Amino acid sequence: MKSEIRKRKIEDSEELAHAIAVVWNTTYKGIVDEDFLIELFENEKHSTERLKNSIKDQPLYYVLVLKNKIIGWIYYTLDSDKYEKAAEIHSLYILKEYQRNGYGKLLYNFAVKEILSNSINKLIIGCLEGNPSNYFYKYLGGKFIGTRLFREKYIENIYLFEL
């Protein structure tokens, strides 16, 4: 069955809030505080509402759907507040059971195509230290350019892509 990339809809909010909690718990276990990860599940209702309320403010938020299930998503902006004249991918996740099947690259390439169509040829992606996705971003051609703090506590590696 073929996957579909489409704009996030308001009715996706509950499923997406749960998927975010699942992905963070599988990806960041041992990297971020356990309490924070548990709270993601406990606060799914709040996350659902936040996602509903942010839909207009995040127009470049897409979901990857397979068999009527959200299996991944990407959120990016065409301007980075961290790097001049660059787009930024803020969120690129695939549910663990669907990883290593090309879906992450599919979402990345989708965003790159859109970014290039807006005459932008630089892209920034941040990835928490310890996240295996650091290798994925290097594989895609990202050049490590430094670090920044995420939530004032966790080291995030910054990758620059020259498109």
PDB file of C-alpha atoms in Angstrom:
ATOM      1  CA  MET A   1       0.000   0.000   0.000  1.00  0.00           C
ATOM      2  CA  LYS A   2       1.223   3.449  -0.893  1.00  0.00           C
ATOM      3  CA  SER A   3       1.829   6.135   1.698  1.00  0.00           C
ATOM      4  CA  GLU A   4       0.488   9.676   1.394  1.00  0.00           C
ATOM      5  CA  ILE A   5       1.958  12.967   2.552  1.00  0.00           C
ATOM      6  CA  ARG A   6      -0.710  15.549   3.256  1.00  0.00           C
ATOM      7  CA  LYS A   7      -1.223  18.719   5.248  1.00  0.00           C
ATOM      8  CA  ARG A   8      -2.075  18.135   8.864  1.00  0.00           C
ATOM      9  CA  LYS A   9      -5.797  18.538   9.555  1.00  0.00           C
ATOM     10  CA  ILE A  10      -7.458  19.592  12.779  1.00  0.00           C
ATOM     11  CA  GLU A  11      -9.037  16.139  13.051  1.00  0.00           C
ATOM     12  CA  ASP A  12      -5.508  14.616  13.119  1.00  0.00           C
ATOM     13  CA  SER A  13      -4.747  16.312  16.443  1.00  0.00           C
ATOM     14  CA  GLU A  14      -5.677  13.496  18.834  1.00  0.00           C
ATOM     15  CA  GLU A  15      -3.903  10.778  16.838  1.00  0.00           C
ATOM     16  CA  LEU A  16      -0.882  13.024  16.339  1.00  0.00           C
ATOM     17  CA  ALA A  17      -0.665  13.934  20.045  1.00  0.00           C
ATOM     18  CA  HIS A  18      -0.557  10.234  20.900  1.00  0.00           C
ATOM     19  CA  ALA A  19       1.979   9.509  18.148  1.00  0.00           C
ATOM     20  CA  ILE A  20       4.221  12.302  19.450  1.00  0.00           C
ATOM     21  CA  ALA A  21       4.125  10.807  22.962  1.00  0.00           C
ATOM     22  CA  VAL A  22       4.950   7.354  21.557  1.00  0.00           C
ATOM     23  CA  VAL A  23       7.816   8.589  19.368  1.00  0.00           C
ATOM     24  CA  TRP A  24       9.373  10.678  22.115  1.00  0.00           C
ATOM     25  CA  ASN A  25       9.188   7.752  24.531  1.00  0.00           C
ATOM     26  CA  THR A  26      10.871   5.381  22.080  1.00  0.00           C
ATOM     27  CA  THR A  27      13.400   7.882  20.727  1.00  0.00           C
ATOM     28  CA  TYR A  28      14.451   9.784  23.829  1.00  0.00           C
ATOM     29  CA  LYS A  29      14.330   7.151  26.582  1.00  0.00           C
ATOM     30  CA  GLY A  30      17.603   7.537  28.449  1.00  0.00           C
ATOM     31  CA  ILE A  31      18.267  10.897  26.768  1.00  0.00           C
ATOM     32  CA  VAL A  32      15.662  13.172  28.394  1.00  0.00           C
ATOM     33  CA  ASP A  33      14.140  13.001  31.873  1.00  0.00           C
ATOM     34  CA  GLU A  34      11.806  10.059  32.413  1.00  0.00           C
ATOM     35  CA  ASP A  35       9.256  12.352  34.093  1.00  0.00           C
ATOM     36  CA  PHE A  36       9.032  14.485  30.961  1.00  0.00           C
ATOM     37  CA  LEU A  37       8.368  11.401  28.819  1.00  0.00           C
ATOM     38  CA  ILE A  38       5.664  10.108  31.160  1.00  0.00           C
ATOM     39  CA  GLU A  39       4.005  13.536  31.160  1.00  0.00           C
ATOM     40  CA  LEU A  40       3.651  13.373  27.376  1.00  0.00           C
ATOM     41  CA  PHE A  41       1.178  10.510  27.795  1.00  0.00           C
ATOM     42  CA  GLU A  42      -0.507  12.106  30.799  1.00  0.00           C
ATOM     43  CA  ASN A  43      -0.957  15.390  28.907  1.00  0.00           C
ATOM     44  CA  GLU A  44      -2.243  14.026  25.593  1.00  0.00           C
ATOM     45  CA  LYS A  45      -5.548  15.917  25.961  1.00  0.00           C
ATOM     46  CA  HIS A  46      -3.662  19.183  26.443  1.00  0.00           C
ATOM     47  CA  SER A  47      -1.343  18.327  23.524  1.00  0.00           C
ATOM     48  CA  THR A  48      -4.375  17.604  21.343  1.00  0.00           C
ATOM     49  CA  GLU A  49      -5.805  21.050  22.102  1.00  0.00           C
ATOM     50  CA  ARG A  50      -2.438  22.722  21.531  1.00  0.00           C
ATOM     51  CA  LEU A  51      -2.162  21.011  18.147  1.00  0.00           C
ATOM     52  CA  LYS A  52      -5.703  22.091  17.213  1.00  0.00           C
ATOM     53  CA  ASN A  53      -4.969  25.681  18.203  1.00  0.00           C
ATOM     54  CA  SER A  54      -1.642  25.855  16.366  1.00  0.00           C
ATOM     55  CA  ILE A  55      -2.841  24.609  12.981  1.00  0.00           C
ATOM     56  CA  LYS A  56      -3.062  28.105  11.475  1.00  0.00           C
ATOM     57  CA  ASP A  57       0.323  29.115  12.903  1.00  0.00           C
ATOM     58  CA  GLN A  58       2.054  26.040  11.475  1.00  0.00           C
ATOM     59  CA  PRO A  59       1.016  25.866   7.816  1.00  0.00           C
ATOM     60  CA  LEU A  60       4.002  23.710   6.790  1.00  0.00           C
ATOM     61  CA  TYR A  61       3.108  20.747   9.004  1.00  0.00           C
ATOM     62  CA  TYR A  62       2.537  17.529   7.093  1.00  0.00           C
ATOM     63  CA  VAL A  63       1.644  14.001   8.116  1.00  0.00           C
ATOM     64  CA  LEU A  64       2.639  10.754   6.469  1.00  0.00           C
ATOM     65  CA  VAL A  65      -0.300   8.364   6.322  1.00  0.00           C
ATOM     66  CA  LEU A  66      -0.228   4.645   5.604  1.00  0.00           C
ATOM     67  CA  LYS A  67      -3.407   2.535   5.754  1.00  0.00           C
ATOM     68  CA  ASN A  68      -5.304   5.461   7.338  1.00  0.00           C
ATOM     69  CA  LYS A  69      -2.738   5.726  10.152  1.00  0.00           C
ATOM     70  CA  ILE A  70      -0.323   8.572  10.811  1.00  0.00           C
ATOM     71  CA  ILE A  71       3.108   6.928  10.782  1.00  0.00           C
ATOM     72  CA  GLY A  72       5.234  10.069  10.578  1.00  0.00           C
ATOM     73  CA  TRP A  73       5.222  13.830  10.272  1.00  0.00           C
ATOM     74  CA  ILE A  74       7.321  16.812   9.374  1.00  0.00           C
ATOM     75  CA  TYR A  75       7.046  20.423  10.417  1.00  0.00           C
ATOM     76  CA  TYR A  76       9.291  23.072   8.907  1.00  0.00           C
ATOM     77  CA  THR A  77       9.484  26.803   8.379  1.00  0.00           C
ATOM     78  CA  LEU A  78      10.949  28.719   5.480  1.00  0.00           C
ATOM     79  CA  ASP A  79      12.935  30.971   7.784  1.00  0.00           C
ATOM     80  CA  SER A  80      15.148  29.905  10.639  1.00  0.00           C
ATOM     81  CA  ASP A  81      15.542  32.216  13.580  1.00  0.00           C
ATOM     82  CA  LYS A  82      18.906  30.553  14.208  1.00  0.00           C
ATOM     83  CA  TYR A  83      20.528  30.789  10.785  1.00  0.00           C
ATOM     84  CA  GLU A  84      20.121  33.574   8.259  1.00  0.00           C
ATOM     85  CA  LYS A  85      18.515  32.794   4.882  1.00  0.00           C
ATOM     86  CA  ALA A  86      17.801  29.161   5.769  1.00  0.00           C
ATOM     87  CA  ALA A  87      14.707  27.050   6.203  1.00  0.00           C
ATOM     88  CA  GLU A  88      14.457  24.880   9.305  1.00  0.00           C
ATOM     89  CA  ILE A  89      12.959  21.479   9.929  1.00  0.00           C
ATOM     90  CA  HIS A  90      11.652  21.581  13.498  1.00  0.00           C
ATOM     91  CA  SER A  91      10.157  18.124  13.601  1.00  0.00           C
ATOM     92  CA  LEU A  92      10.739  14.996  11.523  1.00  0.00           C
ATOM     93  CA  TYR A  93       9.583  11.749  13.089  1.00  0.00           C
ATOM     94  CA  ILE A  94       8.621   8.257  11.990  1.00  0.00           C
ATOM     95  CA  LEU A  95       7.013   5.740  14.360  1.00  0.00           C
ATOM     96  CA  LYS A  96       9.641   3.181  15.351  1.00  0.00           C
ATOM     97  CA  GLU A  97       7.983   0.210  13.632  1.00  0.00           C
ATOM     98  CA  TYR A  98       8.086   2.103  10.302  1.00  0.00           C
ATOM     99  CA  GLN A  99      11.667   3.360  10.547  1.00  0.00           C
ATOM    100  CA  ARG A 100      14.359   2.143   8.143  1.00  0.00           C
ATOM    101  CA  ASN A 101      11.874   1.858   5.288  1.00  0.00           C
ATOM    102  CA  GLY A 102      12.660   5.147   3.536  1.00  0.00           C
ATOM    103  CA  TYR A 103       9.813   7.134   5.109  1.00  0.00           C
ATOM    104  CA  GLY A 104      12.123   9.632   6.847  1.00  0.00           C
ATOM    105  CA  LYS A 105      13.926  10.295   3.590  1.00  0.00           C
ATOM    106  CA  LEU A 106      10.565  10.611   1.826  1.00  0.00           C
ATOM    107  CA  LEU A 107       9.457  13.351   4.235  1.00  0.00           C
ATOM    108  CA  TYR A 108      12.847  15.054   4.095  1.00  0.00           C
ATOM    109  CA  ASN A 109      12.818  15.096   0.273  1.00  0.00           C
ATOM    110  CA  PHE A 110       9.241  16.409   0.274  1.00  0.00           C
ATOM    111  CA  ALA A 111      10.284  19.353   2.462  1.00  0.00           C
ATOM    112  CA  VAL A 112      13.463  20.018   0.449  1.00  0.00           C
ATOM    113  CA  LYS A 113      11.446  20.205  -2.773  1.00  0.00           C
ATOM    114  CA  GLU A 114       9.089  22.744  -1.196  1.00  0.00           C
ATOM    115  CA  ILE A 115      11.965  24.725   0.307  1.00  0.00           C
ATOM    116  CA  LEU A 116      13.810  24.902  -3.029  1.00  0.00           C
ATOM    117  CA  SER A 117      10.603  26.007  -4.777  1.00  0.00           C
ATOM    118  CA  ASN A 118      10.729  29.067  -2.491  1.00  0.00           C
ATOM    119  CA  SER A 119      14.264  29.938  -3.691  1.00  0.00           C
ATOM    120  CA  ILE A 120      15.844  28.883  -0.402  1.00  0.00           C
ATOM    121  CA  ASN A 121      18.977  26.761  -0.679  1.00  0.00           C
ATOM    122  CA  LYS A 122      19.987  26.259   2.939  1.00  0.00           C
ATOM    123  CA  LEU A 123      18.331  24.136   5.590  1.00  0.00           C
ATOM    124  CA  ILE A 124      18.934  23.701   9.313  1.00  0.00           C
ATOM    125  CA  ILE A 125      17.973  20.672  11.390  1.00  0.00           C
ATOM    126  CA  GLY A 126      18.567  20.238  15.114  1.00  0.00           C
ATOM    127  CA  CYS A 127      18.862  16.785  16.676  1.00  0.00           C
ATOM    128  CA  LEU A 128      19.305  15.991  20.357  1.00  0.00           C
ATOM    129  CA  GLU A 129      22.643  14.514  21.288  1.00  0.00           C
ATOM    130  CA  GLY A 130      22.224  10.764  21.729  1.00  0.00           C
ATOM    131  CA  ASN A 131      19.392  10.489  19.215  1.00  0.00           C
ATOM    132  CA  PRO A 132      20.305   7.888  16.554  1.00  0.00           C
ATOM    133  CA  SER A 133      18.840  10.250  13.936  1.00  0.00           C
ATOM    134  CA  ASN A 134      22.103  12.210  14.105  1.00  0.00           C
ATOM    135  CA  TYR A 135      23.529   9.501  11.816  1.00  0.00           C
ATOM    136  CA  PHE A 136      20.525   9.859   9.484  1.00  0.00           C
ATOM    137  CA  TYR A 137      21.089  13.606   9.087  1.00  0.00           C
ATOM    138  CA  LYS A 138      24.788  13.068   8.374  1.00  0.00           C
ATOM    139  CA  TYR A 139      23.842  10.393   5.817  1.00  0.00           C
ATOM    140  CA  LEU A 140      21.544  12.899   4.105  1.00  0.00           C
ATOM    141  CA  GLY A 141      24.457  15.312   3.770  1.00  0.00           C
ATOM    142  CA  GLY A 142      24.039  17.477   6.847  1.00  0.00           C
ATOM    143  CA  LYS A 143      27.189  19.235   8.001  1.00  0.00           C
ATOM    144  CA  PHE A 144      27.535  19.581  11.774  1.00  0.00           C
ATOM    145  CA  ILE A 145      27.923  23.295  12.510  1.00  0.00           C
ATOM    146  CA  GLY A 146      27.490  23.507  16.284  1.00  0.00           C
ATOM    147  CA  THR A 147      25.181  22.970  19.219  1.00  0.00           C
ATOM    148  CA  ARG A 148      22.452  24.798  21.083  1.00  0.00           C
ATOM    149  CA  LEU A 149      20.390  24.066  24.169  1.00  0.00           C
ATOM    150  CA  PHE A 150      16.955  22.537  23.840  1.00  0.00           C
ATOM    151  CA  ARG A 151      14.584  23.352  26.709  1.00  0.00           C
ATOM    152  CA  GLU A 152      17.583  24.992  28.420  1.00  0.00           C
ATOM    153  CA  LYS A 153      18.841  21.545  29.396  1.00  0.00           C
ATOM    154  CA  TYR A 154      19.617  19.205  26.520  1.00  0.00           C
ATOM    155  CA  ILE A 155      22.360  19.553  23.909  1.00  0.00           C
ATOM    156  CA  GLU A 156      21.041  19.706  20.367  1.00  0.00           C
ATOM    157  CA  ASN A 157      23.385  19.180  17.431  1.00  0.00           C
ATOM    158  CA  ILE A 158      22.778  21.543  14.519  1.00  0.00           C
ATOM    159  CA  TYR A 159      23.188  20.389  10.925  1.00  0.00           C
ATOM    160  CA  LEU A 160      23.366  22.611   7.852  1.00  0.00           C
ATOM    161  CA  PHE A 161      22.278  21.316   4.468  1.00  0.00           C
ATOM    162  CA  GLU A 162      23.304  23.201   1.353  1.00  0.00           C
ATOM    163  CA  LEU A 163      20.535  22.320  -1.083  1.00  0.00           C
TER     164      LEU A 163
END
